[in-house]
Short mmCIF file of C-alpha atoms and ligand atoms in Angstrom, two decimals:
data_model
loop_
_atom_site.label_atom_id
_atom_site.label_comp_id
_atom_site.label_asym_id
_atom_site.label_seq_id
_atom_site.Cartn_x
_atom_site.Cartn_y
_atom_site.Cartn_z
CA MET A 141 -62.89 -26.61 -10.20
CA MET A 142 -60.40 -29.12 -11.41
CA ASP A 143 -57.84 -27.00 -13.20
CA PHE A 144 -56.92 -29.21 -16.15
CA THR A 145 -54.92 -26.35 -17.68
CA ARG A 146 -52.44 -26.69 -14.85
CA TYR A 147 -51.15 -29.73 -16.69
CA VAL A 148 -52.12 -29.18 -20.28
CA ALA A 149 -51.93 -25.99 -22.28
CA THR A 150 -50.47 -25.00 -25.64
CA ARG A 151 -49.74 -21.41 -24.61
CA LEU A 152 -46.53 -21.63 -22.60
CA ARG A 153 -47.37 -18.81 -20.20
CA ALA A 154 -50.52 -20.59 -19.07
CA LEU A 155 -48.51 -23.58 -17.92
CA VAL A 156 -47.43 -24.25 -14.40
CA THR A 157 -45.03 -27.14 -14.06
CA PRO A 158 -43.25 -28.36 -10.95
CA GLN A 159 -39.48 -28.05 -11.25
CA SER A 160 -39.21 -31.81 -10.79
CA GLU A 161 -40.84 -32.22 -14.22
CA PRO A 162 -39.92 -30.73 -17.60
CA ILE A 163 -42.13 -27.98 -19.06
CA PRO A 164 -44.22 -29.87 -21.65
CA GLY A 165 -43.13 -29.09 -25.19
CA SER A 166 -39.84 -27.54 -24.03
CA ALA A 167 -36.34 -28.93 -24.55
CA GLN A 168 -35.65 -29.14 -20.82
CA VAL A 169 -33.34 -31.87 -19.51
CA PRO A 170 -32.79 -33.28 -16.01
CA ASN A 171 -30.21 -31.35 -13.99
CA SER A 172 -28.01 -32.93 -11.32
CA ALA A 173 -30.32 -32.06 -8.43
CA GLY A 174 -33.47 -33.89 -9.50
CA GLY A 175 -35.03 -30.92 -11.25
CA PHE A 176 -35.32 -29.86 -14.87
CA ALA A 177 -33.57 -26.99 -16.64
CA TRP A 178 -32.35 -26.16 -20.12
CA ALA A 179 -29.15 -27.68 -21.45
CA LEU A 180 -26.57 -25.08 -22.31
CA ASP A 181 -25.36 -25.08 -25.90
CA ASN A 182 -21.70 -25.96 -26.47
CA TRP A 183 -20.58 -22.38 -27.08
CA SER A 184 -22.11 -21.11 -23.85
CA ARG A 185 -20.55 -24.03 -22.06
CA LEU A 186 -17.18 -23.13 -23.59
CA ASP A 187 -17.57 -19.66 -22.05
CA ARG A 188 -18.41 -21.12 -18.66
CA PHE A 189 -15.41 -23.41 -18.84
CA LEU A 190 -13.03 -20.60 -19.82
CA VAL A 191 -14.15 -18.43 -16.91
CA LEU A 192 -15.10 -20.88 -14.17
CA GLY A 193 -12.86 -23.88 -14.93
CA THR A 194 -13.62 -27.21 -13.29
CA GLU A 195 -11.17 -27.33 -10.39
CA GLY A 196 -12.77 -28.96 -7.37
CA GLY A 197 -15.87 -30.03 -9.33
CA THR A 198 -19.32 -28.92 -8.25
CA TYR A 199 -21.52 -29.97 -5.36
CA TYR A 200 -23.08 -32.61 -7.60
CA VAL A 201 -20.33 -33.57 -10.04
CA ARG A 202 -16.78 -34.58 -9.22
CA GLU A 203 -13.85 -32.75 -10.74
CA ARG A 204 -12.96 -35.62 -13.06
CA GLU A 205 -16.41 -36.00 -14.61
CA LEU A 206 -16.99 -32.26 -14.80
CA THR A 207 -13.67 -31.85 -16.64
CA VAL A 208 -14.50 -34.65 -19.08
CA GLN A 209 -17.92 -33.07 -19.75
CA ASN A 210 -16.48 -29.61 -20.33
CA ALA A 211 -13.66 -30.89 -22.53
CA GLY A 212 -16.33 -32.71 -24.57
CA SER A 213 -18.06 -29.40 -25.23
CA VAL A 214 -14.76 -27.75 -26.14
CA ALA A 215 -14.01 -30.60 -28.58
CA GLU A 216 -17.44 -30.24 -30.20
CA CYS A 217 -16.90 -26.50 -30.61
CA ILE A 218 -13.48 -27.16 -32.17
CA ALA A 219 -15.06 -29.61 -34.63
CA GLU A 220 -17.77 -27.07 -35.49
CA ASP A 221 -15.61 -23.96 -35.86
CA GLY A 222 -12.06 -24.21 -34.50
CA PRO A 223 -10.86 -20.70 -35.38
CA ARG A 224 -13.91 -19.29 -33.55
CA VAL A 225 -12.84 -21.27 -30.45
CA VAL A 226 -9.35 -19.79 -30.66
CA ARG A 227 -10.76 -16.26 -31.00
CA ARG A 228 -12.93 -16.80 -27.93
CA ILE A 229 -9.99 -18.13 -25.91
CA VAL A 230 -7.91 -15.09 -26.85
CA GLU A 231 -10.77 -12.74 -25.96
CA VAL A 232 -11.35 -14.21 -22.50
CA SER A 233 -7.67 -14.64 -21.71
CA THR A 234 -6.27 -11.32 -22.90
CA GLY A 235 -9.32 -9.49 -21.53
CA GLY A 236 -8.44 -10.76 -18.04
CA ARG A 237 -12.01 -11.97 -17.68
CA ALA A 238 -11.31 -15.23 -15.83
CA PRO A 239 -9.90 -15.67 -12.31
CA LYS A 240 -7.45 -18.23 -13.73
CA ASN A 241 -5.79 -18.57 -17.14
CA ASP A 242 -5.47 -22.38 -17.01
CA PRO A 243 -8.80 -23.22 -18.70
CA ALA A 244 -7.85 -20.94 -21.62
CA LEU A 245 -4.43 -22.62 -21.90
CA PHE A 246 -6.05 -26.05 -21.80
CA ALA A 247 -8.62 -25.18 -24.48
CA LEU A 248 -5.82 -23.70 -26.61
CA ALA A 249 -3.86 -26.94 -26.25
CA MET A 250 -6.95 -28.87 -27.36
CA ALA A 251 -7.35 -26.62 -30.39
CA ALA A 252 -3.64 -27.06 -31.24
CA GLY A 253 -4.05 -30.84 -31.05
CA LEU A 254 -7.55 -31.64 -32.24
CA GLY A 255 -8.34 -28.89 -34.72
CA ASP A 256 -8.08 -28.95 -38.49
CA GLU A 257 -5.07 -27.29 -40.06
CA ALA A 258 -6.49 -23.77 -39.92
CA THR A 259 -7.43 -24.24 -36.25
CA ARG A 260 -4.06 -25.69 -35.30
CA SER A 261 -2.11 -22.87 -36.86
CA ALA A 262 -4.46 -20.25 -35.34
CA ALA A 263 -3.95 -21.89 -31.93
CA LEU A 264 -0.17 -21.89 -32.27
CA ALA A 265 -0.17 -18.31 -33.48
CA ALA A 266 -2.22 -17.32 -30.41
CA LEU A 267 0.26 -18.97 -28.02
CA PRO A 268 2.30 -15.87 -27.02
CA GLY A 269 -0.89 -13.88 -26.36
CA VAL A 270 -2.51 -16.51 -24.17
CA ALA A 271 0.67 -17.93 -22.58
CA ARG A 272 2.02 -14.60 -21.43
CA THR A 273 4.40 -15.83 -18.73
CA GLY A 274 6.81 -18.72 -18.34
CA THR A 275 4.36 -20.43 -15.99
CA HIS A 276 1.60 -20.16 -18.59
CA LEU A 277 3.92 -21.68 -21.19
CA PHE A 278 4.79 -24.60 -18.90
CA HIS A 279 1.10 -25.29 -18.25
CA TRP A 280 0.33 -25.19 -21.95
CA LEU A 281 3.21 -27.60 -22.67
CA ARG A 282 1.85 -29.97 -20.06
CA TYR A 283 -1.64 -29.77 -21.59
CA VAL A 284 -0.64 -29.98 -25.24
CA GLY A 285 1.25 -33.22 -24.61
CA ALA A 286 -2.13 -34.86 -23.98
CA PHE A 287 -3.34 -34.07 -27.50
CA ARG A 288 -0.37 -34.14 -29.85
CA GLY A 289 3.37 -34.64 -30.16
CA TRP A 290 5.77 -31.75 -30.54
CA GLY A 291 6.25 -31.80 -34.31
CA ARG A 292 7.44 -28.84 -36.32
CA GLY A 293 4.44 -26.65 -35.47
CA VAL A 294 4.89 -26.78 -31.70
CA ARG A 295 8.68 -26.44 -32.01
CA ARG A 296 8.32 -23.28 -34.06
CA ALA A 297 5.64 -21.81 -31.83
CA VAL A 298 7.67 -22.43 -28.69
CA ALA A 299 10.87 -21.13 -30.31
CA ALA A 300 9.02 -17.97 -31.32
CA TRP A 301 7.70 -17.62 -27.77
CA TYR A 302 11.32 -17.05 -26.72
CA THR A 303 12.88 -15.28 -29.69
CA ALA A 304 10.07 -12.77 -30.39
CA ARG A 305 10.31 -11.26 -26.90
CA PRO A 306 12.10 -7.97 -26.15
CA GLU A 307 15.49 -8.77 -24.56
CA ARG A 308 14.79 -7.72 -21.02
CA ASP A 309 11.41 -9.46 -20.98
CA LEU A 310 13.06 -12.64 -22.21
CA ALA A 311 15.62 -12.49 -19.38
CA TYR A 312 12.83 -11.70 -16.92
CA GLN A 313 10.79 -14.75 -17.97
CA LEU A 314 13.80 -17.07 -17.91
CA LEU A 315 14.89 -15.91 -14.46
CA LYS A 316 11.53 -15.53 -12.74
CA TYR A 317 10.42 -19.15 -12.94
CA PRO A 318 13.19 -21.39 -14.29
CA GLN A 319 10.91 -24.40 -13.79
CA ARG A 320 7.42 -25.18 -12.56
CA ASP A 321 4.92 -28.00 -12.60
CA GLY A 322 7.23 -30.53 -14.23
CA TRP A 323 8.50 -28.29 -17.02
CA SER A 324 11.52 -26.00 -17.22
CA HIS A 325 12.83 -23.42 -19.66
CA ARG A 326 15.80 -25.74 -20.06
CA ASP A 327 13.52 -28.56 -21.30
CA ALA A 328 11.55 -26.25 -23.56
CA LEU A 329 14.67 -24.67 -25.08
CA ARG A 330 16.27 -28.08 -25.69
CA LEU A 331 13.14 -29.34 -27.45
CA ALA A 332 12.28 -26.20 -29.41
CA HIS A 333 15.90 -25.40 -30.18
CA PRO A 334 15.31 -21.75 -31.09
CA ARG A 335 17.95 -20.05 -33.21
CA PRO A 336 19.06 -17.01 -31.20
CA ARG A 337 18.56 -13.75 -33.06
CA ASN A 338 21.45 -11.95 -31.36
CA GLU A 339 24.25 -12.24 -28.80
CA VAL A 340 22.01 -11.45 -25.85
CA GLN A 341 19.59 -14.25 -26.70
CA ARG A 342 22.49 -16.60 -27.32
CA ALA A 343 23.98 -15.83 -23.89
CA LEU A 344 20.62 -16.17 -22.10
CA PHE A 345 19.76 -19.46 -23.79
CA ALA A 346 23.23 -20.86 -23.02
CA ARG A 347 22.93 -19.82 -19.36
CA THR A 348 19.52 -21.50 -19.09
CA VAL A 349 20.51 -24.74 -20.78
CA ALA A 350 23.82 -24.97 -18.85
CA ARG A 351 22.06 -24.07 -15.56
CA GLY A 352 25.13 -22.03 -14.68
CA PRO A 353 26.05 -18.37 -14.37
CA LEU A 354 26.24 -16.14 -17.40
CA GLY A 355 29.38 -16.61 -19.52
CA GLU A 356 32.25 -14.08 -19.45
CA ALA A 357 32.18 -12.96 -23.05
CA ALA A 358 28.58 -11.81 -23.08
CA ALA A 359 27.84 -8.26 -24.23
CA ASP A 360 26.50 -5.43 -22.07
CA SER A 361 22.74 -5.01 -21.93
CA PRO A 362 20.03 -4.47 -19.30
CA ALA A 363 18.81 -8.03 -20.01
CA LEU A 364 22.20 -9.47 -19.12
CA ASP A 365 22.54 -7.17 -16.10
CA LEU A 366 19.41 -8.83 -14.77
CA ALA A 367 20.99 -12.27 -15.15
CA ARG A 368 24.28 -11.06 -13.62
CA ALA A 369 22.48 -9.65 -10.58
CA VAL A 370 20.76 -13.00 -10.01
CA ASP A 371 24.11 -14.78 -10.39
CA VAL A 372 25.70 -12.51 -7.76
CA LEU A 373 22.87 -13.16 -5.28
CA TYR A 374 23.03 -16.92 -5.75
CA ALA A 375 26.82 -16.90 -5.38
CA ASP A 376 26.39 -15.55 -1.83
CA PRO A 377 22.84 -15.96 -0.44
CA GLU A 378 24.03 -14.90 3.03
CA MET A 379 25.40 -11.55 1.84
CA ASP A 380 24.76 -8.25 3.59
CA PRO A 381 21.03 -7.53 3.18
CA ALA A 382 21.67 -3.90 2.30
CA ARG A 383 23.91 -4.97 -0.57
CA ALA A 384 21.30 -7.48 -1.75
CA ALA A 385 18.65 -4.76 -1.59
CA ALA A 386 20.81 -2.49 -3.75
CA LEU A 387 21.18 -5.27 -6.34
CA VAL A 388 17.43 -5.89 -6.30
CA ARG A 389 16.72 -2.19 -6.75
CA ASP A 390 19.25 -1.57 -9.52
CA ALA A 391 18.38 -4.64 -11.59
CA ARG A 392 14.63 -4.46 -10.74
CA LEU A 393 14.42 -8.07 -9.61
CA THR A 394 11.29 -9.92 -8.52
CA ARG A 395 10.84 -12.04 -5.43
CA GLU A 396 11.28 -15.28 -7.38
CA MET A 397 14.77 -14.20 -8.50
CA VAL A 398 16.01 -13.75 -4.92
CA PRO A 399 17.41 -16.69 -2.89
CA THR A 400 15.16 -17.64 0.03
CA PRO A 401 17.60 -16.74 2.87
CA LEU A 402 17.60 -13.12 1.70
CA LEU A 403 13.78 -12.92 1.84
CA ARG A 404 13.96 -12.74 5.64
CA HIS A 405 15.02 -9.11 5.52
CA ALA A 406 12.69 -6.11 5.41
CA VAL A 407 15.22 -4.07 3.38
CA VAL A 408 15.12 -6.66 0.62
CA TRP A 409 11.32 -6.59 0.54
CA GLU A 410 11.36 -2.80 0.51
CA ALA A 411 13.54 -2.96 -2.59
CA LEU A 412 11.28 -5.62 -4.17
CA LEU A 413 8.20 -3.53 -3.51
CA GLN A 414 9.41 -0.73 -5.81
CA GLU A 415 8.84 -2.59 -9.06
CA MET A 416 6.55 -5.34 -7.83
CA PRO A 417 3.95 -6.25 -10.48
CA LEU A 418 0.38 -5.70 -9.26
CA THR A 419 -0.60 -9.38 -9.26
CA ALA A 420 2.45 -10.17 -7.12
CA LEU A 421 1.70 -7.18 -4.88
CA VAL A 422 -1.85 -8.38 -4.22
CA ARG A 423 -0.45 -11.79 -3.25
CA SER A 424 2.43 -10.46 -1.14
CA LEU A 425 0.59 -8.09 1.19
CA ALA A 426 0.65 -10.51 4.12
CA THR A 427 4.39 -11.13 3.78
CA LEU A 428 5.10 -7.42 3.38
CA THR A 429 3.19 -6.81 6.61
CA ARG A 430 4.80 -9.66 8.49
CA VAL A 431 8.36 -8.56 7.67
CA GLY A 432 7.44 -5.03 8.78
CA VAL A 433 7.53 -3.18 5.45
CA LEU A 434 3.80 -2.42 5.56
CA ALA A 435 2.98 -0.69 8.84
CA PRO A 436 0.25 1.78 9.77
CA GLY A 437 1.12 5.23 8.42
CA SER A 438 4.26 4.01 6.61
CA ASP A 439 5.34 5.31 3.22
CA ALA A 440 5.04 1.77 1.92
CA ALA A 441 1.40 1.53 3.03
CA ARG A 442 0.68 4.84 1.34
CA SER A 443 2.32 3.82 -1.92
CA VAL A 444 0.65 0.38 -1.92
CA ALA A 445 -2.74 2.02 -1.36
CA ALA A 446 -2.07 4.42 -4.23
CA ARG A 447 -1.14 1.57 -6.58
CA LEU A 448 -4.29 -0.36 -5.67
CA ALA A 449 -6.37 2.76 -6.35
CA ASP A 450 -5.30 2.86 -10.01
CA GLY A 451 -8.16 1.06 -11.78
CA GLU A 452 -6.60 1.42 -15.21
CA ALA A 453 -3.37 -0.24 -13.99
CA LEU A 454 -5.32 -3.03 -12.27
CA ARG A 455 -7.17 -3.86 -15.46
CA ARG A 456 -4.03 -3.58 -17.57
CA ALA A 457 -2.25 -6.02 -15.25
CA ARG A 458 -5.31 -8.32 -15.54
CA VAL A 459 -5.85 -8.39 -11.81
CA HIS A 460 -9.14 -10.25 -11.55
CA PRO A 461 -11.72 -8.96 -9.03
CA VAL A 462 -12.09 -12.43 -7.53
CA GLN A 463 -8.32 -12.51 -6.87
CA VAL A 464 -8.65 -9.18 -5.08
CA LEU A 465 -11.57 -10.51 -3.05
CA SER A 466 -9.62 -13.61 -2.12
CA ALA A 467 -6.60 -11.50 -1.11
CA LEU A 468 -8.80 -9.14 0.91
CA ARG A 469 -10.35 -12.00 2.85
CA THR A 470 -7.02 -13.57 3.69
CA TYR A 471 -5.28 -10.30 4.46
CA ALA A 472 -8.05 -8.87 6.64
CA ALA A 473 -8.24 -12.16 8.57
CA GLY A 474 -4.65 -11.70 9.75
CA HIS A 475 -3.62 -15.32 9.30
CA GLY A 476 -2.98 -17.67 6.39
CA VAL A 477 -5.46 -20.28 5.18
CA ARG A 478 -3.08 -23.14 5.96
CA GLY A 479 -1.42 -21.68 9.03
CA ARG A 480 1.17 -19.67 7.10
CA GLY A 481 1.90 -17.34 10.00
CA SER A 482 -0.06 -14.38 11.24
CA TRP A 483 0.12 -10.59 10.86
CA THR A 484 -1.75 -7.49 11.93
CA PRO A 485 -3.57 -6.15 8.88
CA VAL A 486 -2.99 -2.47 8.09
CA ALA A 487 -6.39 -0.74 7.81
CA GLN A 488 -5.27 1.51 4.97
CA VAL A 489 -4.33 -1.56 2.91
CA VAL A 490 -7.59 -3.37 3.74
CA ASP A 491 -9.59 -0.36 2.60
CA ALA A 492 -7.52 -0.07 -0.57
CA LEU A 493 -8.18 -3.74 -1.39
CA ASP A 494 -11.88 -3.20 -0.80
CA ALA A 495 -11.94 -0.34 -3.30
CA ALA A 496 -9.67 -2.23 -5.73
CA PHE A 497 -12.27 -4.99 -6.05
CA TYR A 498 -14.73 -2.54 -7.63
CA LEU A 499 -12.02 -0.83 -9.67
CA ALA A 500 -10.89 -4.12 -11.21
CA PHE A 501 -14.20 -4.21 -13.13
CA ARG A 502 -14.57 -1.88 -16.05
CA ALA A 503 -16.76 1.07 -15.07
CA VAL A 504 -20.43 0.49 -15.90
CA GLU A 505 -22.94 3.23 -16.70
CA PRO A 506 -26.00 2.91 -14.41
CA THR A 507 -29.18 1.81 -16.21
CA ARG A 508 -31.45 3.08 -13.37
CA LYS A 509 -33.67 0.02 -13.87
CA ARG A 510 -35.40 -1.59 -10.88
CA MET A 511 -33.34 -4.64 -10.07
CA MET A 512 -33.80 -7.50 -7.68
CA LEU A 513 -30.47 -9.18 -6.98
CA ALA A 514 -31.31 -12.67 -5.74
CA LEU A 515 -28.64 -14.92 -4.29
CA ASP A 516 -28.89 -18.68 -4.21
CA VAL A 517 -27.39 -19.52 -0.82
CA SER A 518 -28.22 -23.22 -0.81
CA ALA A 519 -25.72 -25.90 0.21
CA SER A 520 -24.66 -26.60 -3.37
CA MET A 521 -23.35 -23.03 -3.58
CA MET A 522 -20.88 -23.78 -0.78
CA THR A 523 -18.33 -25.37 -3.13
CA ASN A 524 -15.23 -23.27 -3.67
CA VAL A 525 -14.84 -20.90 -6.56
CA SER A 526 -12.70 -22.93 -8.95
CA GLY A 527 -9.34 -23.39 -7.35
CA LEU A 528 -9.58 -20.49 -4.90
CA GLU A 529 -9.09 -21.54 -1.34
CA GLY A 530 -11.56 -20.46 1.29
CA LEU A 531 -13.97 -18.65 -1.05
CA SER A 532 -17.31 -20.31 -1.70
CA CYS A 533 -19.53 -19.67 -4.71
CA ARG A 534 -22.21 -18.11 -2.57
CA GLU A 535 -19.77 -15.73 -0.91
CA ALA A 536 -18.24 -14.70 -4.21
CA SER A 537 -21.67 -14.32 -5.81
CA ALA A 538 -22.60 -11.84 -3.07
CA ALA A 539 -19.52 -9.86 -3.98
CA MET A 540 -20.41 -9.98 -7.69
CA ALA A 541 -23.91 -8.73 -6.87
CA LEU A 542 -22.43 -5.84 -4.88
CA VAL A 543 -20.73 -4.58 -8.03
CA THR A 544 -24.08 -4.22 -9.79
CA ALA A 545 -25.56 -2.77 -6.59
CA ALA A 546 -22.77 -0.18 -6.45
CA THR A 547 -23.76 1.24 -9.85
CA GLU A 548 -27.53 0.71 -9.79
CA PRO A 549 -29.35 2.96 -7.30
CA ARG A 550 -32.69 1.12 -7.62
CA HIS A 551 -31.62 -2.31 -6.47
CA PHE A 552 -32.55 -4.56 -3.61
CA PHE A 553 -31.12 -7.82 -2.37
CA THR A 554 -32.83 -11.08 -1.58
CA ALA A 555 -31.57 -14.54 -0.84
CA PHE A 556 -33.38 -17.80 -1.20
CA THR A 557 -32.85 -19.74 1.93
CA GLU A 558 -34.81 -21.08 4.89
CA GLY A 559 -37.49 -18.89 6.42
CA GLY A 560 -38.88 -15.67 5.05
CA TYR A 561 -41.59 -16.09 2.44
CA ARG A 562 -41.90 -19.81 2.19
CA SER A 563 -42.80 -22.40 -0.33
CA VAL A 564 -43.00 -26.02 0.70
CA HIS A 565 -42.32 -28.69 -1.87
CA HIS A 566 -42.14 -32.37 -1.04
CA GLY A 567 -41.69 -31.47 2.60
CA VAL A 568 -38.65 -29.24 1.93
CA THR A 569 -38.96 -25.60 2.81
CA SER A 570 -37.52 -22.91 0.59
CA GLY A 571 -37.83 -19.27 1.40
CA LEU A 572 -36.89 -15.86 0.15
CA VAL A 573 -35.51 -13.29 2.57
CA PRO A 574 -34.62 -9.67 2.03
CA LEU A 575 -30.90 -9.34 2.53
CA SER A 576 -29.48 -6.24 4.19
CA ILE A 577 -26.13 -5.96 2.50
CA SER A 578 -24.76 -2.87 0.83
CA PRO A 579 -21.73 -1.79 -1.21
CA ARG A 580 -21.01 0.61 1.63
CA GLN A 581 -20.14 -2.32 3.84
CA ARG A 582 -16.71 -3.80 3.63
CA LEU A 583 -16.62 -6.76 1.25
CA ASP A 584 -15.24 -9.26 3.71
CA ASP A 585 -18.02 -8.36 6.17
CA VAL A 586 -20.67 -8.93 3.50
CA VAL A 587 -19.06 -12.20 2.53
CA ARG A 588 -19.01 -13.33 6.16
CA GLN A 589 -22.65 -12.27 6.61
CA VAL A 590 -23.78 -14.20 3.54
CA GLY A 591 -21.62 -17.15 4.53
CA THR A 592 -23.59 -17.65 7.75
CA LEU A 593 -27.12 -17.68 6.23
CA PRO A 594 -29.00 -20.93 6.85
CA PHE A 595 -29.43 -23.29 3.92
CA GLY A 596 -32.74 -24.15 2.29
CA GLY A 597 -34.06 -26.02 -0.70
CA THR A 598 -33.36 -24.34 -4.02
CA ASP A 599 -36.35 -22.70 -5.64
CA CYS A 600 -35.09 -20.23 -8.24
CA ALA A 601 -38.67 -19.19 -9.06
CA LEU A 602 -39.18 -17.55 -5.67
CA PRO A 603 -37.82 -14.10 -6.67
CA MET A 604 -40.50 -13.79 -9.37
CA ILE A 605 -43.27 -15.42 -7.34
CA GLU A 606 -42.72 -13.23 -4.30
CA ALA A 607 -42.32 -10.09 -6.37
CA GLU A 608 -45.71 -10.80 -7.95
CA LYS A 609 -47.40 -11.56 -4.62
CA ARG A 610 -45.96 -8.54 -2.88
CA ARG A 611 -46.38 -6.20 -5.83
CA TRP A 612 -42.69 -5.36 -6.03
CA ALA A 613 -41.98 -3.59 -9.29
CA VAL A 614 -38.94 -5.18 -10.89
CA ASP A 615 -37.51 -4.61 -14.38
CA LEU A 616 -34.69 -7.09 -14.06
CA PHE A 617 -34.32 -10.12 -11.85
CA VAL A 618 -30.69 -11.10 -11.45
CA VAL A 619 -30.37 -14.61 -10.03
CA TYR A 620 -26.93 -15.85 -8.94
CA THR A 621 -27.19 -19.62 -8.99
CA ASP A 622 -25.83 -22.96 -10.19
CA SER A 623 -29.23 -23.57 -11.86
CA GLU A 624 -29.58 -26.82 -9.89
CA THR A 625 -33.14 -25.81 -9.01
CA TRP A 626 -35.70 -28.45 -8.03
CA ALA A 627 -37.82 -27.40 -5.06
CA GLY A 628 -40.73 -25.49 -6.50
CA ASP A 629 -44.22 -25.86 -7.98
CA VAL A 630 -43.44 -23.68 -10.97
CA HIS A 631 -40.38 -23.22 -13.16
CA PRO A 632 -38.54 -19.87 -12.94
CA ALA A 633 -39.24 -19.17 -16.63
CA GLN A 634 -42.97 -19.74 -16.07
CA ALA A 635 -42.96 -17.57 -12.95
CA LEU A 636 -41.30 -14.78 -14.93
CA ARG A 637 -43.90 -14.98 -17.73
CA ARG A 638 -46.68 -14.90 -15.17
CA TYR A 639 -45.05 -11.90 -13.46
CA ARG A 640 -44.94 -10.05 -16.79
CA GLU A 641 -48.56 -10.87 -17.53
CA ARG A 642 -49.94 -9.96 -14.11
CA THR A 643 -47.92 -6.75 -13.60
CA GLY A 644 -47.65 -5.52 -17.17
CA ILE A 645 -43.92 -4.95 -16.60
CA PRO A 646 -41.83 -6.49 -19.42
CA ALA A 647 -39.45 -7.89 -16.80
CA LYS A 648 -36.25 -9.72 -17.74
CA LEU A 649 -34.21 -12.39 -16.03
CA ALA A 650 -30.41 -12.56 -15.99
CA VAL A 651 -29.05 -15.83 -14.69
CA VAL A 652 -25.51 -15.49 -13.37
CA ALA A 653 -24.00 -18.96 -13.57
CA MET A 654 -21.82 -20.00 -10.69
CA ALA A 655 -20.89 -23.53 -11.80
CA SER A 656 -19.41 -24.90 -15.03
CA ASN A 657 -22.23 -27.42 -15.34
CA GLY A 658 -24.37 -27.61 -18.47
CA PHE A 659 -27.64 -26.16 -17.17
CA THR A 660 -29.47 -22.87 -17.13
CA ILE A 661 -32.86 -21.75 -15.88
CA ALA A 662 -32.92 -19.09 -18.61
CA ASP A 663 -35.22 -20.15 -21.44
CA PRO A 664 -33.09 -19.87 -24.60
CA GLU A 665 -36.28 -19.25 -26.65
CA ASP A 666 -37.15 -16.14 -24.61
CA ALA A 667 -35.19 -13.01 -25.57
CA GLY A 668 -35.98 -11.59 -22.12
CA MET A 669 -33.80 -14.17 -20.41
CA LEU A 670 -30.02 -14.24 -20.49
CA ASP A 671 -27.36 -16.56 -19.14
CA VAL A 672 -24.18 -14.80 -17.98
CA VAL A 673 -21.04 -16.48 -16.62
CA GLY A 674 -20.43 -15.63 -12.97
CA PHE A 675 -16.94 -14.31 -12.06
CA ASP A 676 -16.55 -13.04 -15.61
CA ALA A 677 -14.96 -9.64 -15.04
CA SER A 678 -17.31 -8.38 -17.77
CA ALA A 679 -20.47 -9.77 -16.14
CA PRO A 680 -21.67 -6.45 -14.62
CA GLN A 681 -21.27 -4.83 -18.05
CA LEU A 682 -23.19 -7.65 -19.76
CA ILE A 683 -25.99 -7.43 -17.19
CA ALA A 684 -26.29 -3.67 -17.65
CA ASP A 685 -26.36 -4.02 -21.46
CA PHE A 686 -29.08 -6.65 -21.16
CA ALA A 687 -31.12 -4.48 -18.78
CA ARG A 688 -31.12 -1.69 -21.38
CA1 CA B 857 -28.71 -25.78 -4.61
#
């Protein structure tokens, strides 16, 4: 029989279309890999941009073009409903949902420059919430200069950034990073010209603008004690380390406030460790080990492990799971990515980091649905997670999948790669293999294991096709991919519909997006398919809600 209905049918589920062609009657567009997928709407693309950024580009699109594309979507959203854009930025940024805050700061700068009056004032009002540190403020200032001049609005917003802060926090921000990335507090204060609200602010502003020590006449306050302690350290950077440590402890200084020569001493680091913010702690573990503060069985190792075990504190400090994963990989390896020395990792700390990764996500109630977690491990997934050194999308997606696996007892893992159950399309072999990884394994081991899988063509339909063939009962397919699918005789959405029809299971498909491109294999017309942004700290929660 010549099966004409293979090519022509008005009922979507009867259709079978190769991924190199669009599904007839659908709104599919060409993706970057020579296949067809759905174009993401601007608001979904805004979400992807806020969480994934564009640093490093994707396998198919260079950083420059990807950034221009994403900014285009942000601009269209601003034109459509600017205040909604600002609300979304605030939600993602203050919720600690993205590995980096820069995309949120950039989008906020766009809103402050390109929006209508209501949007611009909403964006400026949101500045202190999104730009929470001096570094954030400097980045925002850099970005906003691309879209507007300073004007009264920016001057007032920046002035308020300084004057609305509690005294000690103001001193802390001014002293922690006096300048970064081409901007300094001195520049910002001179341009914004904030009117100090009290003597303490006046003294701190004067010290910053004069780039000198604190004046004599200044009043007593913990904020000024902080500045005085920094002045004493800088007056004598070769002082007795024990004396420096006492100053650090009493004034609760951070590493950035201490002159470099003093950072050679373990006693100084011990003092710094006491009040070290969690994000700094996660980044400083290697140094703390190298200088000898963190040693097997030490008090410091015990207290660090205890701090990393506090999920509530991790989430409050907005420690992103992907940052923990990145820190775990580097720390457990025992040497820096760019040859920044070596150390012997302390097992207790490694284990604590491993547990902290799961704790950094909000706890998710198990749905007890049957889930297939399918990882795209093709070559295009080898690009780095935006801006994170040494962590590829496919490695990080394995870690994301482990979080769902840790809460869902009825899960199993597959990867589409070479070998296994094969489909051959235009001479390229794609396959689906069961993957033996488990949340009981240490994360960096899983990541290494997934990192060494052989590449294959990308056929995102294979999870559904193989599940149908092999009579695997699945309620939810979770596919971690960049949606650059092309190597298959049937589209994933068609394979899912066929799976539903043949098994009678109303199965769903969650697509976890690993690239800030504009494509998805989830059919927007089908309520049983959902596109979720990968590396969103809320992704496991969103997947569970969708499964229910
Ligand atoms: Ca691919």
